[in-house]
Amino acid sequence: MIFESLAEKLQNTFKKLRGHGRLSAEDVNAAMRDIRMALLEADVNFKVVKSFVAKIKERAIGANILESLTPAQAVIKIVNEELTELMGGTVSRINIAANPPTIIMMVGLQGAGKTTSVGKLGTMLKKQGKHPLFVAADVYRPAAVKQLQVIGKQLDIPVFSMAEGSNPVTIAEKSLEHAHSHANDVVIIDTAGRLHINEELMQELKFIKDNVHPHEILLVVDAMTGQDAVNVAESFNADLGLDGVVLTKMDGDARGGAALSVKAVTGCPIKFVGTGEKLDALEPFYPDRMASRILD
Ligand code: GDP
């Protein structure tokens, strides 16, 4: 389970604190050292860890926790609130266009779970009464187009595609005409992924962005890749400007560093998490619930 090791370590730290009754400054310092280590071992970005622990310490001193009747509880409450804040505070939703269709562009590296996430988002939006259109703009891998068509068929969601070799910008533009004439109120564009970030990929994504003006650009990253996921998010955000992140494979045993670092490092909120291979395994990301999952 994700966060398993981090949760265990933090819970141990708090158990030690609770065992002390009244706390000394040294008890609190020791707890801060433990928290710092636990976060680093969970693959949280080191700058994020540093400022996180500094903030907890500052608040603990400010709240005069040593004088508190239940000092351990007071520390836990602060850690819970700061973990929630670190992950974005409140749930972030996608931008819905005032005049449909809402255009969502999905970007990411190959294997992150982008095409599956297109399917999952379509499932979620359809349940909300929307009429999505999927757009197969990954022209380099015929298998990707096929994969999206299979998913579309399974979900009874139409898939817009063009002949092999078509230009992805043209595909995206034509798909909007199709959406207008078929009353699709959400258009989800599945863009090409590559194994690594490169100039060509970014240029293509920028062209699509500049021509179709998406309301939402979502980056799909794999939670299992830890800090790599955060670095990928940083690059995509710098080049393209992201509205949010979909963090996939949260059902695996990722240490959790990506979930805890993405917002702080990039400023982009995690909007959804993928929790399985099935097409309904997508959930909005609730920072407070995630923090409680780590601490309870
Ligand atoms: P893409 O190359 O980014 O389009 O990636 P795919 O959508 O083809 O997904 C790559 C693999 O990851 C597939 O085997 C998916 O079933 C799997 N996958 C995607 N999202 C999740 C998730 O949230 N949890 C799990 N366990 N597997 C996922």
PDB file of C-alpha atoms and ligand atoms in Angstrom:
ATOM      1  CA  MET A   1       0.000   0.000   0.000  1.00  0.00           C
ATOM      2  CA  ILE A   2       1.158   3.527  -0.784  1.00  0.00           C
ATOM      3  CA  PHE A   3       2.577   5.441   2.195  1.00  0.00           C
ATOM      4  CA  GLU A   4       2.808   2.194   4.155  1.00  0.00           C
ATOM      5  CA  SER A   5       6.347   2.712   5.334  1.00  0.00           C
ATOM      6  CA  LEU A   6       5.928   6.456   5.909  1.00  0.00           C
ATOM      7  CA  ALA A   7       2.724   5.889   7.863  1.00  0.00           C
ATOM      8  CA  GLU A   8       4.379   3.260  10.014  1.00  0.00           C
ATOM      9  CA  LYS A   9       7.344   5.494  10.804  1.00  0.00           C
ATOM     10  CA  LEU A  10       5.262   8.545  11.638  1.00  0.00           C
ATOM     11  CA  GLN A  11       2.924   6.514  13.784  1.00  0.00           C
ATOM     12  CA  ASN A  12       5.915   5.175  15.705  1.00  0.00           C
ATOM     13  CA  THR A  13       7.205   8.684  16.209  1.00  0.00           C
ATOM     14  CA  PHE A  14       3.868   9.781  17.622  1.00  0.00           C
ATOM     15  CA  LYS A  15       3.620   6.716  19.814  1.00  0.00           C
ATOM     16  CA  LYS A  16       6.941   7.665  21.361  1.00  0.00           C
ATOM     17  CA  LEU A  17       5.711  11.211  21.913  1.00  0.00           C
ATOM     18  CA  ARG A  18       2.474  10.040  23.515  1.00  0.00           C
ATOM     19  CA  GLY A  19       4.431   7.812  25.841  1.00  0.00           C
ATOM     20  CA  HIS A  20       6.147  10.846  27.304  1.00  0.00           C
ATOM     21  CA  GLY A  21       3.151  12.663  28.787  1.00  0.00           C
ATOM     22  CA  ARG A  22       4.768  16.052  29.196  1.00  0.00           C
ATOM     23  CA  LEU A  23       7.295  16.759  26.508  1.00  0.00           C
ATOM     24  CA  SER A  24      10.718  18.295  26.727  1.00  0.00           C
ATOM     25  CA  ALA A  25      12.210  20.391  23.962  1.00  0.00           C
ATOM     26  CA  GLU A  26      14.528  17.464  23.246  1.00  0.00           C
ATOM     27  CA  ASP A  27      11.543  15.106  22.770  1.00  0.00           C
ATOM     28  CA  VAL A  28      10.121  17.481  20.187  1.00  0.00           C
ATOM     29  CA  ASN A  29      13.483  17.862  18.443  1.00  0.00           C
ATOM     30  CA  ALA A  30      13.867  14.099  18.283  1.00  0.00           C
ATOM     31  CA  ALA A  31      10.393  13.798  16.793  1.00  0.00           C
ATOM     32  CA  MET A  32      11.264  16.419  14.158  1.00  0.00           C
ATOM     33  CA  ARG A  33      14.390  14.463  13.243  1.00  0.00           C
ATOM     34  CA  ASP A  34      12.307  11.296  12.895  1.00  0.00           C
ATOM     35  CA  ILE A  35       9.733  13.057  10.727  1.00  0.00           C
ATOM     36  CA  ARG A  36      12.493  14.479   8.531  1.00  0.00           C
ATOM     37  CA  MET A  37      14.057  11.037   8.029  1.00  0.00           C
ATOM     38  CA  ALA A  38      10.695   9.386   7.372  1.00  0.00           C
ATOM     39  CA  LEU A  39       9.835  11.933   4.679  1.00  0.00           C
ATOM     40  CA  LEU A  40      13.244  11.655   3.015  1.00  0.00           C
ATOM     41  CA  GLU A  41      12.938   7.879   3.000  1.00  0.00           C
ATOM     42  CA  ALA A  42       9.492   8.246   1.413  1.00  0.00           C
ATOM     43  CA  ASP A  43      11.303  10.009  -1.446  1.00  0.00           C
ATOM     44  CA  VAL A  44       9.924  13.461  -0.719  1.00  0.00           C
ATOM     45  CA  ASN A  45      11.956  16.231  -2.350  1.00  0.00           C
ATOM     46  CA  PHE A  46      14.619  17.361   0.142  1.00  0.00           C
ATOM     47  CA  LYS A  47      13.812  21.067  -0.132  1.00  0.00           C
ATOM     48  CA  VAL A  48      10.191  20.265   0.533  1.00  0.00           C
ATOM     49  CA  VAL A  49      11.182  18.231   3.599  1.00  0.00           C
ATOM     50  CA  LYS A  50      13.355  21.028   4.907  1.00  0.00           C
ATOM     51  CA  SER A  51      10.699  23.715   4.717  1.00  0.00           C
ATOM     52  CA  PHE A  52       8.014  21.308   5.951  1.00  0.00           C
ATOM     53  CA  VAL A  53       9.914  20.412   9.113  1.00  0.00           C
ATOM     54  CA  ALA A  54      10.851  24.059   9.711  1.00  0.00           C
ATOM     55  CA  LYS A  55       7.187  25.018   9.504  1.00  0.00           C
ATOM     56  CA  ILE A  56       6.092  22.305  11.925  1.00  0.00           C
ATOM     57  CA  LYS A  57       8.760  23.357  14.378  1.00  0.00           C
ATOM     58  CA  GLU A  58       7.796  26.999  14.128  1.00  0.00           C
ATOM     59  CA  ARG A  59       4.129  26.218  14.672  1.00  0.00           C
ATOM     60  CA  ALA A  60       4.918  23.874  17.568  1.00  0.00           C
ATOM     61  CA  ILE A  61       6.899  26.622  19.278  1.00  0.00           C
ATOM     62  CA  GLY A  62       4.253  29.231  18.456  1.00  0.00           C
ATOM     63  CA  ALA A  63       1.490  27.046  19.873  1.00  0.00           C
ATOM     64  CA  ASN A  64       3.500  26.542  23.027  1.00  0.00           C
ATOM     65  CA  ILE A  65       2.932  22.824  22.817  1.00  0.00           C
ATOM     66  CA  LEU A  66       5.222  22.037  25.717  1.00  0.00           C
ATOM     67  CA  GLU A  67       2.671  23.736  27.947  1.00  0.00           C
ATOM     68  CA  SER A  68      -0.234  21.948  26.348  1.00  0.00           C
ATOM     69  CA  LEU A  69      -2.069  19.238  28.318  1.00  0.00           C
ATOM     70  CA  THR A  70      -1.823  16.825  25.410  1.00  0.00           C
ATOM     71  CA  PRO A  71       1.377  17.877  23.668  1.00  0.00           C
ATOM     72  CA  ALA A  72       1.630  14.772  21.485  1.00  0.00           C
ATOM     73  CA  GLN A  73      -1.894  15.392  20.184  1.00  0.00           C
ATOM     74  CA  ALA A  74      -0.958  18.990  19.470  1.00  0.00           C
ATOM     75  CA  VAL A  75       2.050  17.913  17.385  1.00  0.00           C
ATOM     76  CA  ILE A  76      -0.014  15.373  15.462  1.00  0.00           C
ATOM     77  CA  LYS A  77      -2.654  17.985  14.700  1.00  0.00           C
ATOM     78  CA  ILE A  78      -0.030  20.359  13.325  1.00  0.00           C
ATOM     79  CA  VAL A  79       1.574  17.620  11.218  1.00  0.00           C
ATOM     80  CA  ASN A  80      -1.833  16.613   9.872  1.00  0.00           C
ATOM     81  CA  GLU A  81      -2.710  20.193   8.909  1.00  0.00           C
ATOM     82  CA  GLU A  82       0.666  20.826   7.296  1.00  0.00           C
ATOM     83  CA  LEU A  83       0.604  17.550   5.341  1.00  0.00           C
ATOM     84  CA  THR A  84      -2.828  18.529   4.025  1.00  0.00           C
ATOM     85  CA  GLU A  85      -1.525  21.967   3.071  1.00  0.00           C
ATOM     86  CA  LEU A  86       1.531  20.437   1.424  1.00  0.00           C
ATOM     87  CA  MET A  87      -0.697  18.404  -0.870  1.00  0.00           C
ATOM     88  CA  GLY A  88      -2.723  21.446  -1.904  1.00  0.00           C
ATOM     89  CA  GLY A  89      -5.094  22.023   1.006  1.00  0.00           C
ATOM     90  CA  THR A  90      -8.436  21.442  -0.644  1.00  0.00           C
ATOM     91  CA  VAL A  91      -9.606  19.341  -3.561  1.00  0.00           C
ATOM     92  CA  SER A  92      -8.992  20.959  -6.982  1.00  0.00           C
ATOM     93  CA  ARG A  93     -11.515  20.398  -9.713  1.00  0.00           C
ATOM     94  CA  ILE A  94     -11.140  20.649 -13.459  1.00  0.00           C
ATOM     95  CA  ASN A  95     -12.045  23.842 -15.308  1.00  0.00           C
ATOM     96  CA  ILE A  96     -15.349  23.476 -17.071  1.00  0.00           C
ATOM     97  CA  ALA A  97     -15.926  25.828 -20.023  1.00  0.00           C
ATOM     98  CA  ALA A  98     -18.784  28.317 -19.819  1.00  0.00           C
ATOM     99  CA  ASN A  99     -19.449  27.540 -23.480  1.00  0.00           C
ATOM    100  CA  PRO A 100     -19.059  23.847 -24.245  1.00  0.00           C
ATOM    101  CA  PRO A 101     -17.182  21.903 -25.269  1.00  0.00           C
ATOM    102  CA  THR A 102     -14.705  21.835 -22.414  1.00  0.00           C
ATOM    103  CA  ILE A 103     -11.378  20.898 -23.983  1.00  0.00           C
ATOM    104  CA  ILE A 104      -9.081  18.734 -21.896  1.00  0.00           C
ATOM    105  CA  MET A 105      -5.607  17.919 -23.141  1.00  0.00           C
ATOM    106  CA  MET A 106      -3.921  14.907 -21.560  1.00  0.00           C
ATOM    107  CA  VAL A 107      -0.133  14.830 -21.688  1.00  0.00           C
ATOM    108  CA  GLY A 108       2.540  12.579 -20.242  1.00  0.00           C
ATOM    109  CA  LEU A 109       5.324  10.144 -20.889  1.00  0.00           C
ATOM    110  CA  GLN A 110       4.703   6.698 -22.332  1.00  0.00           C
ATOM    111  CA  GLY A 111       3.606   4.136 -19.813  1.00  0.00           C
ATOM    112  CA  ALA A 112       2.463   6.658 -17.187  1.00  0.00           C
ATOM    113  CA  GLY A 113      -1.149   5.646 -17.723  1.00  0.00           C
ATOM    114  CA  LYS A 114      -2.301   8.477 -19.994  1.00  0.00           C
ATOM    115  CA  THR A 115      -4.611   6.564 -22.314  1.00  0.00           C
ATOM    116  CA  THR A 116      -6.107   4.597 -19.425  1.00  0.00           C
ATOM    117  CA  SER A 117      -6.670   7.891 -17.589  1.00  0.00           C
ATOM    118  CA  VAL A 118      -8.469   9.329 -20.634  1.00  0.00           C
ATOM    119  CA  GLY A 119     -10.839   6.375 -20.336  1.00  0.00           C
ATOM    120  CA  LYS A 120     -11.241   6.853 -16.602  1.00  0.00           C
ATOM    121  CA  LEU A 121     -11.935  10.565 -16.913  1.00  0.00           C
ATOM    122  CA  GLY A 122     -14.471   9.823 -19.637  1.00  0.00           C
ATOM    123  CA  THR A 123     -16.183   7.314 -17.337  1.00  0.00           C
ATOM    124  CA  MET A 124     -16.344   9.861 -14.523  1.00  0.00           C
ATOM    125  CA  LEU A 125     -17.664  12.660 -16.748  1.00  0.00           C
ATOM    126  CA  LYS A 126     -20.230  10.401 -18.375  1.00  0.00           C
ATOM    127  CA  LYS A 127     -21.523   9.452 -14.929  1.00  0.00           C
ATOM    128  CA  GLN A 128     -21.933  13.180 -14.293  1.00  0.00           C
ATOM    129  CA  GLY A 129     -24.212  13.396 -17.323  1.00  0.00           C
ATOM    130  CA  LYS A 130     -21.656  14.737 -19.795  1.00  0.00           C
ATOM    131  CA  HIS A 131     -21.188  13.576 -23.390  1.00  0.00           C
ATOM    132  CA  PRO A 132     -17.447  13.172 -23.898  1.00  0.00           C
ATOM    133  CA  LEU A 133     -15.553  12.729 -27.139  1.00  0.00           C
ATOM    134  CA  PHE A 134     -12.135  11.079 -27.079  1.00  0.00           C
ATOM    135  CA  VAL A 135      -9.536  12.279 -29.564  1.00  0.00           C
ATOM    136  CA  ALA A 136      -6.718  10.002 -30.713  1.00  0.00           C
ATOM    137  CA  ALA A 137      -3.868  12.438 -31.329  1.00  0.00           C
ATOM    138  CA  ASP A 138      -1.010  10.015 -30.641  1.00  0.00           C
ATOM    139  CA  VAL A 139      -0.168   9.518 -34.293  1.00  0.00           C
ATOM    140  CA  TYR A 140       3.183   7.825 -33.789  1.00  0.00           C
ATOM    141  CA  ARG A 141       1.877   4.644 -32.251  1.00  0.00           C
ATOM    142  CA  PRO A 142      -0.991   3.052 -34.186  1.00  0.00           C
ATOM    143  CA  ALA A 143      -1.379   0.788 -31.139  1.00  0.00           C
ATOM    144  CA  ALA A 144      -2.239   3.847 -29.036  1.00  0.00           C
ATOM    145  CA  VAL A 145      -5.060   4.804 -31.408  1.00  0.00           C
ATOM    146  CA  LYS A 146      -6.334   1.246 -31.320  1.00  0.00           C
ATOM    147  CA  GLN A 147      -6.107   1.178 -27.508  1.00  0.00           C
ATOM    148  CA  LEU A 148      -8.242   4.324 -27.273  1.00  0.00           C
ATOM    149  CA  GLN A 149     -10.768   2.899 -29.724  1.00  0.00           C
ATOM    150  CA  VAL A 150     -11.071  -0.257 -27.631  1.00  0.00           C
ATOM    151  CA  ILE A 151     -11.582   1.818 -24.485  1.00  0.00           C
ATOM    152  CA  GLY A 152     -14.122   4.048 -26.242  1.00  0.00           C
ATOM    153  CA  LYS A 153     -16.074   1.040 -27.426  1.00  0.00           C
ATOM    154  CA  GLN A 154     -16.078  -0.458 -23.959  1.00  0.00           C
ATOM    155  CA  LEU A 155     -17.439   2.768 -22.462  1.00  0.00           C
ATOM    156  CA  ASP A 156     -19.701   3.656 -25.362  1.00  0.00           C
ATOM    157  CA  ILE A 157     -17.817   6.933 -25.796  1.00  0.00           C
ATOM    158  CA  PRO A 158     -17.073   8.050 -29.384  1.00  0.00           C
ATOM    159  CA  VAL A 159     -13.442   8.294 -30.492  1.00  0.00           C
ATOM    160  CA  PHE A 160     -12.342  10.823 -33.098  1.00  0.00           C
ATOM    161  CA  SER A 161      -9.381   9.688 -35.194  1.00  0.00           C
ATOM    162  CA  MET A 162      -7.953  10.380 -38.627  1.00  0.00           C
ATOM    163  CA  ALA A 163      -5.913   8.418 -41.134  1.00  0.00           C
ATOM    164  CA  GLU A 164      -2.426   7.331 -40.104  1.00  0.00           C
ATOM    165  CA  GLY A 165       0.135  10.068 -40.728  1.00  0.00           C
ATOM    166  CA  SER A 166      -2.303  12.931 -40.073  1.00  0.00           C
ATOM    167  CA  ASN A 167      -1.021  15.955 -38.225  1.00  0.00           C
ATOM    168  CA  PRO A 168      -1.960  15.971 -34.520  1.00  0.00           C
ATOM    169  CA  VAL A 169      -2.870  19.671 -34.618  1.00  0.00           C
ATOM    170  CA  THR A 170      -5.238  19.027 -37.533  1.00  0.00           C
ATOM    171  CA  ILE A 171      -6.741  16.067 -35.685  1.00  0.00           C
ATOM    172  CA  ALA A 172      -7.328  18.196 -32.593  1.00  0.00           C
ATOM    173  CA  GLU A 173      -8.863  21.033 -34.623  1.00  0.00           C
ATOM    174  CA  LYS A 174     -11.124  18.733 -36.616  1.00  0.00           C
ATOM    175  CA  SER A 175     -12.222  16.988 -33.454  1.00  0.00           C
ATOM    176  CA  LEU A 176     -13.653  20.277 -32.187  1.00  0.00           C
ATOM    177  CA  GLU A 177     -15.785  20.646 -35.310  1.00  0.00           C
ATOM    178  CA  HIS A 178     -16.933  17.082 -34.762  1.00  0.00           C
ATOM    179  CA  ALA A 179     -17.787  17.837 -31.126  1.00  0.00           C
ATOM    180  CA  HIS A 180     -19.824  20.899 -32.117  1.00  0.00           C
ATOM    181  CA  SER A 181     -21.836  18.998 -34.675  1.00  0.00           C
ATOM    182  CA  HIS A 182     -22.372  15.968 -32.417  1.00  0.00           C
ATOM    183  CA  ALA A 183     -23.181  17.843 -29.198  1.00  0.00           C
ATOM    184  CA  ASN A 184     -20.165  16.524 -27.297  1.00  0.00           C
ATOM    185  CA  ASP A 185     -19.715  18.826 -24.336  1.00  0.00           C
ATOM    186  CA  VAL A 186     -16.272  17.544 -23.301  1.00  0.00           C
ATOM    187  CA  VAL A 187     -13.387  16.788 -25.648  1.00  0.00           C
ATOM    188  CA  ILE A 188     -10.514  14.771 -24.184  1.00  0.00           C
ATOM    189  CA  ILE A 189      -7.402  14.775 -26.341  1.00  0.00           C
ATOM    190  CA  ASP A 190      -4.996  11.875 -25.879  1.00  0.00           C
ATOM    191  CA  THR A 191      -1.651  13.284 -27.033  1.00  0.00           C
ATOM    192  CA  ALA A 192       1.534  11.433 -27.939  1.00  0.00           C
ATOM    193  CA  GLY A 193       3.819  10.214 -25.200  1.00  0.00           C
ATOM    194  CA  ARG A 194       7.523   9.496 -25.515  1.00  0.00           C
ATOM    195  CA  LEU A 195       9.924   7.591 -23.368  1.00  0.00           C
ATOM    196  CA  HIS A 196      11.730  10.791 -22.430  1.00  0.00           C
ATOM    197  CA  ILE A 197      10.956  14.466 -22.565  1.00  0.00           C
ATOM    198  CA  ASN A 198      12.350  15.986 -25.736  1.00  0.00           C
ATOM    199  CA  GLU A 199      12.080  19.212 -27.648  1.00  0.00           C
ATOM    200  CA  GLU A 200      10.053  17.661 -30.452  1.00  0.00           C
ATOM    201  CA  LEU A 201       7.399  16.327 -28.072  1.00  0.00           C
ATOM    202  CA  MET A 202       7.097  19.673 -26.294  1.00  0.00           C
ATOM    203  CA  GLN A 203       6.881  21.589 -29.595  1.00  0.00           C
ATOM    204  CA  GLU A 204       4.069  19.382 -30.773  1.00  0.00           C
ATOM    205  CA  LEU A 205       2.168  19.763 -27.507  1.00  0.00           C
ATOM    206  CA  LYS A 206       2.647  23.540 -27.650  1.00  0.00           C
ATOM    207  CA  PHE A 207       1.258  23.626 -31.197  1.00  0.00           C
ATOM    208  CA  ILE A 208      -1.798  21.723 -30.096  1.00  0.00           C
ATOM    209  CA  LYS A 209      -2.231  24.001 -27.100  1.00  0.00           C
ATOM    210  CA  ASP A 210      -1.853  27.188 -29.183  1.00  0.00           C
ATOM    211  CA  ASN A 211      -4.341  25.993 -31.759  1.00  0.00           C
ATOM    212  CA  VAL A 212      -7.109  24.483 -29.666  1.00  0.00           C
ATOM    213  CA  HIS A 213      -6.766  26.525 -26.435  1.00  0.00           C
ATOM    214  CA  PRO A 214      -7.618  23.769 -23.959  1.00  0.00           C
ATOM    215  CA  HIS A 215      -9.428  24.731 -20.764  1.00  0.00           C
ATOM    216  CA  GLU A 216      -7.459  22.134 -18.907  1.00  0.00           C
ATOM    217  CA  ILE A 217      -4.047  20.564 -19.480  1.00  0.00           C
ATOM    218  CA  LEU A 218      -3.589  17.529 -17.282  1.00  0.00           C
ATOM    219  CA  LEU A 219      -0.264  15.785 -16.895  1.00  0.00           C
ATOM    220  CA  VAL A 220      -0.401  12.071 -16.146  1.00  0.00           C
ATOM    221  CA  VAL A 221       2.487  10.769 -14.026  1.00  0.00           C
ATOM    222  CA  ASP A 222       3.198   7.457 -12.362  1.00  0.00           C
ATOM    223  CA  ALA A 223       3.366   7.597  -8.553  1.00  0.00           C
ATOM    224  CA  MET A 224       5.736   4.627  -8.555  1.00  0.00           C
ATOM    225  CA  THR A 225       8.441   6.753 -10.183  1.00  0.00           C
ATOM    226  CA  GLY A 226       8.747   9.035  -7.144  1.00  0.00           C
ATOM    227  CA  GLN A 227      10.946  12.084  -7.685  1.00  0.00           C
ATOM    228  CA  ASP A 228      11.170  11.362 -11.416  1.00  0.00           C
ATOM    229  CA  ALA A 229       7.459  12.067 -11.590  1.00  0.00           C
ATOM    230  CA  VAL A 230       8.056  15.388  -9.863  1.00  0.00           C
ATOM    231  CA  ASN A 231      10.863  16.286 -12.281  1.00  0.00           C
ATOM    232  CA  VAL A 232       8.663  15.398 -15.238  1.00  0.00           C
ATOM    233  CA  ALA A 233       5.912  17.604 -13.810  1.00  0.00           C
ATOM    234  CA  GLU A 234       8.359  20.471 -13.366  1.00  0.00           C
ATOM    235  CA  SER A 235       9.499  20.280 -17.005  1.00  0.00           C
ATOM    236  CA  PHE A 236       6.044  19.951 -18.500  1.00  0.00           C
ATOM    237  CA  ASN A 237       4.824  22.816 -16.371  1.00  0.00           C
ATOM    238  CA  ALA A 238       7.715  25.064 -17.392  1.00  0.00           C
ATOM    239  CA  ASP A 239       7.219  24.365 -21.093  1.00  0.00           C
ATOM    240  CA  LEU A 240       3.494  23.996 -21.359  1.00  0.00           C
ATOM    241  CA  GLY A 241       1.811  25.353 -18.244  1.00  0.00           C
ATOM    242  CA  LEU A 242      -0.232  22.696 -16.500  1.00  0.00           C
ATOM    243  CA  ASP A 243      -3.592  23.000 -14.798  1.00  0.00           C
ATOM    244  CA  GLY A 244      -3.238  19.830 -12.837  1.00  0.00           C
ATOM    245  CA  VAL A 245      -1.730  16.420 -12.407  1.00  0.00           C
ATOM    246  CA  VAL A 246      -3.208  12.930 -12.507  1.00  0.00           C
ATOM    247  CA  LEU A 247      -1.151  10.665 -10.296  1.00  0.00           C
ATOM    248  CA  THR A 248      -1.575   7.051 -11.372  1.00  0.00           C
ATOM    249  CA  LYS A 249      -0.795   3.703  -9.773  1.00  0.00           C
ATOM    250  CA  MET A 250      -1.643   4.848  -6.270  1.00  0.00           C
ATOM    251  CA  ASP A 251      -2.879   1.300  -5.696  1.00  0.00           C
ATOM    252  CA  GLY A 252       0.741   0.129  -5.841  1.00  0.00           C
ATOM    253  CA  ASP A 253       3.307   0.359  -3.078  1.00  0.00           C
ATOM    254  CA  ALA A 254       4.780   3.733  -4.050  1.00  0.00           C
ATOM    255  CA  ARG A 255       6.549   5.387  -1.157  1.00  0.00           C
ATOM    256  CA  GLY A 256       4.467   8.513  -1.646  1.00  0.00           C
ATOM    257  CA  GLY A 257       7.154  11.090  -2.434  1.00  0.00           C
ATOM    258  CA  ALA A 258       5.442  12.203  -5.634  1.00  0.00           C
ATOM    259  CA  ALA A 259       2.088  12.731  -3.948  1.00  0.00           C
ATOM    260  CA  LEU A 260       3.749  14.805  -1.249  1.00  0.00           C
ATOM    261  CA  SER A 261       6.084  16.851  -3.471  1.00  0.00           C
ATOM    262  CA  VAL A 262       4.267  17.657  -6.734  1.00  0.00           C
ATOM    263  CA  LYS A 263       2.254  20.626  -5.475  1.00  0.00           C
ATOM    264  CA  ALA A 264       5.071  22.160  -3.462  1.00  0.00           C
ATOM    265  CA  VAL A 265       7.644  21.825  -6.263  1.00  0.00           C
ATOM    266  CA  THR A 266       5.504  22.768  -9.265  1.00  0.00           C
ATOM    267  CA  GLY A 267       2.610  24.750  -7.811  1.00  0.00           C
ATOM    268  CA  CYS A 268       0.252  22.460  -9.766  1.00  0.00           C
ATOM    269  CA  PRO A 269      -2.360  20.607  -7.795  1.00  0.00           C
ATOM    270  CA  ILE A 270      -2.916  16.887  -8.075  1.00  0.00           C
ATOM    271  CA  LYS A 271      -6.497  16.733  -9.282  1.00  0.00           C
ATOM    272  CA  PHE A 272      -7.029  12.985  -9.625  1.00  0.00           C
ATOM    273  CA  VAL A 273      -5.444   9.739  -8.554  1.00  0.00           C
ATOM    274  CA  GLY A 274      -5.537   6.456 -10.425  1.00  0.00           C
ATOM    275  CA  THR A 275      -6.198   3.554  -8.124  1.00  0.00           C
ATOM    276  CA  GLY A 276      -6.225   0.551 -10.437  1.00  0.00           C
ATOM    277  CA  GLU A 277      -6.237  -0.693 -14.002  1.00  0.00           C
ATOM    278  CA  LYS A 278     -10.008  -0.695 -14.376  1.00  0.00           C
ATOM    279  CA  LEU A 279     -11.707   2.217 -16.086  1.00  0.00           C
ATOM    280  CA  ASP A 280     -13.600   3.319 -13.005  1.00  0.00           C
ATOM    281  CA  ALA A 281     -10.470   3.433 -10.831  1.00  0.00           C
ATOM    282  CA  LEU A 282     -10.092   7.216 -10.737  1.00  0.00           C
ATOM    283  CA  GLU A 283     -10.797   9.429  -7.737  1.00  0.00           C
ATOM    284  CA  PRO A 284     -10.568  13.146  -7.054  1.00  0.00           C
ATOM    285  CA  PHE A 285      -7.536  13.851  -4.883  1.00  0.00           C
ATOM    286  CA  TYR A 286      -8.467  14.917  -1.359  1.00  0.00           C
ATOM    287  CA  PRO A 287      -5.371  16.222   0.457  1.00  0.00           C
ATOM    288  CA  ASP A 288      -7.036  16.011   3.882  1.00  0.00           C
ATOM    289  CA  ARG A 289      -8.092  12.385   3.433  1.00  0.00           C
ATOM    290  CA  MET A 290      -4.634  11.493   2.176  1.00  0.00           C
ATOM    291  CA  ALA A 291      -3.021  13.137   5.218  1.00  0.00           C
ATOM    292  CA  SER A 292      -5.332  11.250   7.548  1.00  0.00           C
ATOM    293  CA  ARG A 293      -4.530   8.019   5.746  1.00  0.00           C
ATOM    294  CA  ILE A 294      -0.875   8.594   6.585  1.00  0.00           C
ATOM    295  CA  LEU A 295      -1.432   9.562  10.209  1.00  0.00           C
ATOM    296  CA  ASP A 296      -4.385   7.484  11.407  1.00  0.00           C
TER     297      ASP A 296
HETATM  298  P1  GDP B   1       0.252   5.492 -21.585  1.00  0.00           P
HETATM  299  O1  GDP B   1       1.399   4.956 -22.388  1.00  0.00           O
HETATM  300  O2  GDP B   1       0.671   6.623 -20.720  1.00  0.00           O
HETATM  301  O3  GDP B   1      -0.951   5.829 -22.410  1.00  0.00           O
HETATM  302  O4  GDP B   1      -0.130   4.349 -20.559  1.00  0.00           O
HETATM  303  P2  GDP B   1      -1.336   3.317 -20.519  1.00  0.00           P
HETATM  304  O5  GDP B   1      -2.617   4.029 -20.302  1.00  0.00           O
HETATM  305  O6  GDP B   1      -1.245   2.425 -21.698  1.00  0.00           O
HETATM  306  O7  GDP B   1      -0.993   2.538 -19.175  1.00  0.00           O
HETATM  307  C1  GDP B   1       0.201   1.811 -18.987  1.00  0.00           C
HETATM  308  C2  GDP B   1      -0.058   0.667 -18.019  1.00  0.00           C
HETATM  309  O8  GDP B   1      -0.336   1.179 -16.722  1.00  0.00           O
HETATM  310  C3  GDP B   1      -1.249  -0.180 -18.398  1.00  0.00           C
HETATM  311  O9  GDP B   1      -0.941  -1.529 -18.138  1.00  0.00           O
HETATM  312  C4  GDP B   1      -2.360   0.301 -17.451  1.00  0.00           C
HETATM  313  O10 GDP B   1      -3.313  -0.694 -17.174  1.00  0.00           O
HETATM  314  C5  GDP B   1      -1.548   0.635 -16.221  1.00  0.00           C
HETATM  315  N1  GDP B   1      -2.203   1.650 -15.359  1.00  0.00           N
HETATM  316  C6  GDP B   1      -2.634   2.881 -15.684  1.00  0.00           C
HETATM  317  N2  GDP B   1      -3.138   3.514 -14.604  1.00  0.00           N
HETATM  318  C7  GDP B   1      -3.035   2.662 -13.552  1.00  0.00           C
HETATM  319  C8  GDP B   1      -3.383   2.744 -12.155  1.00  0.00           C
HETATM  320  O11 GDP B   1      -3.874   3.739 -11.625  1.00  0.00           O
HETATM  321  N3  GDP B   1      -3.080   1.626 -11.406  1.00  0.00           N
HETATM  322  C9  GDP B   1      -2.522   0.498 -11.942  1.00  0.00           C
HETATM  323  N4  GDP B   1      -2.263  -0.515 -11.123  1.00  0.00           N
HETATM  324  N5  GDP B   1      -2.169   0.412 -13.227  1.00  0.00           N
HETATM  325  C10 GDP B   1      -2.422   1.472 -14.041  1.00  0.00           C
END
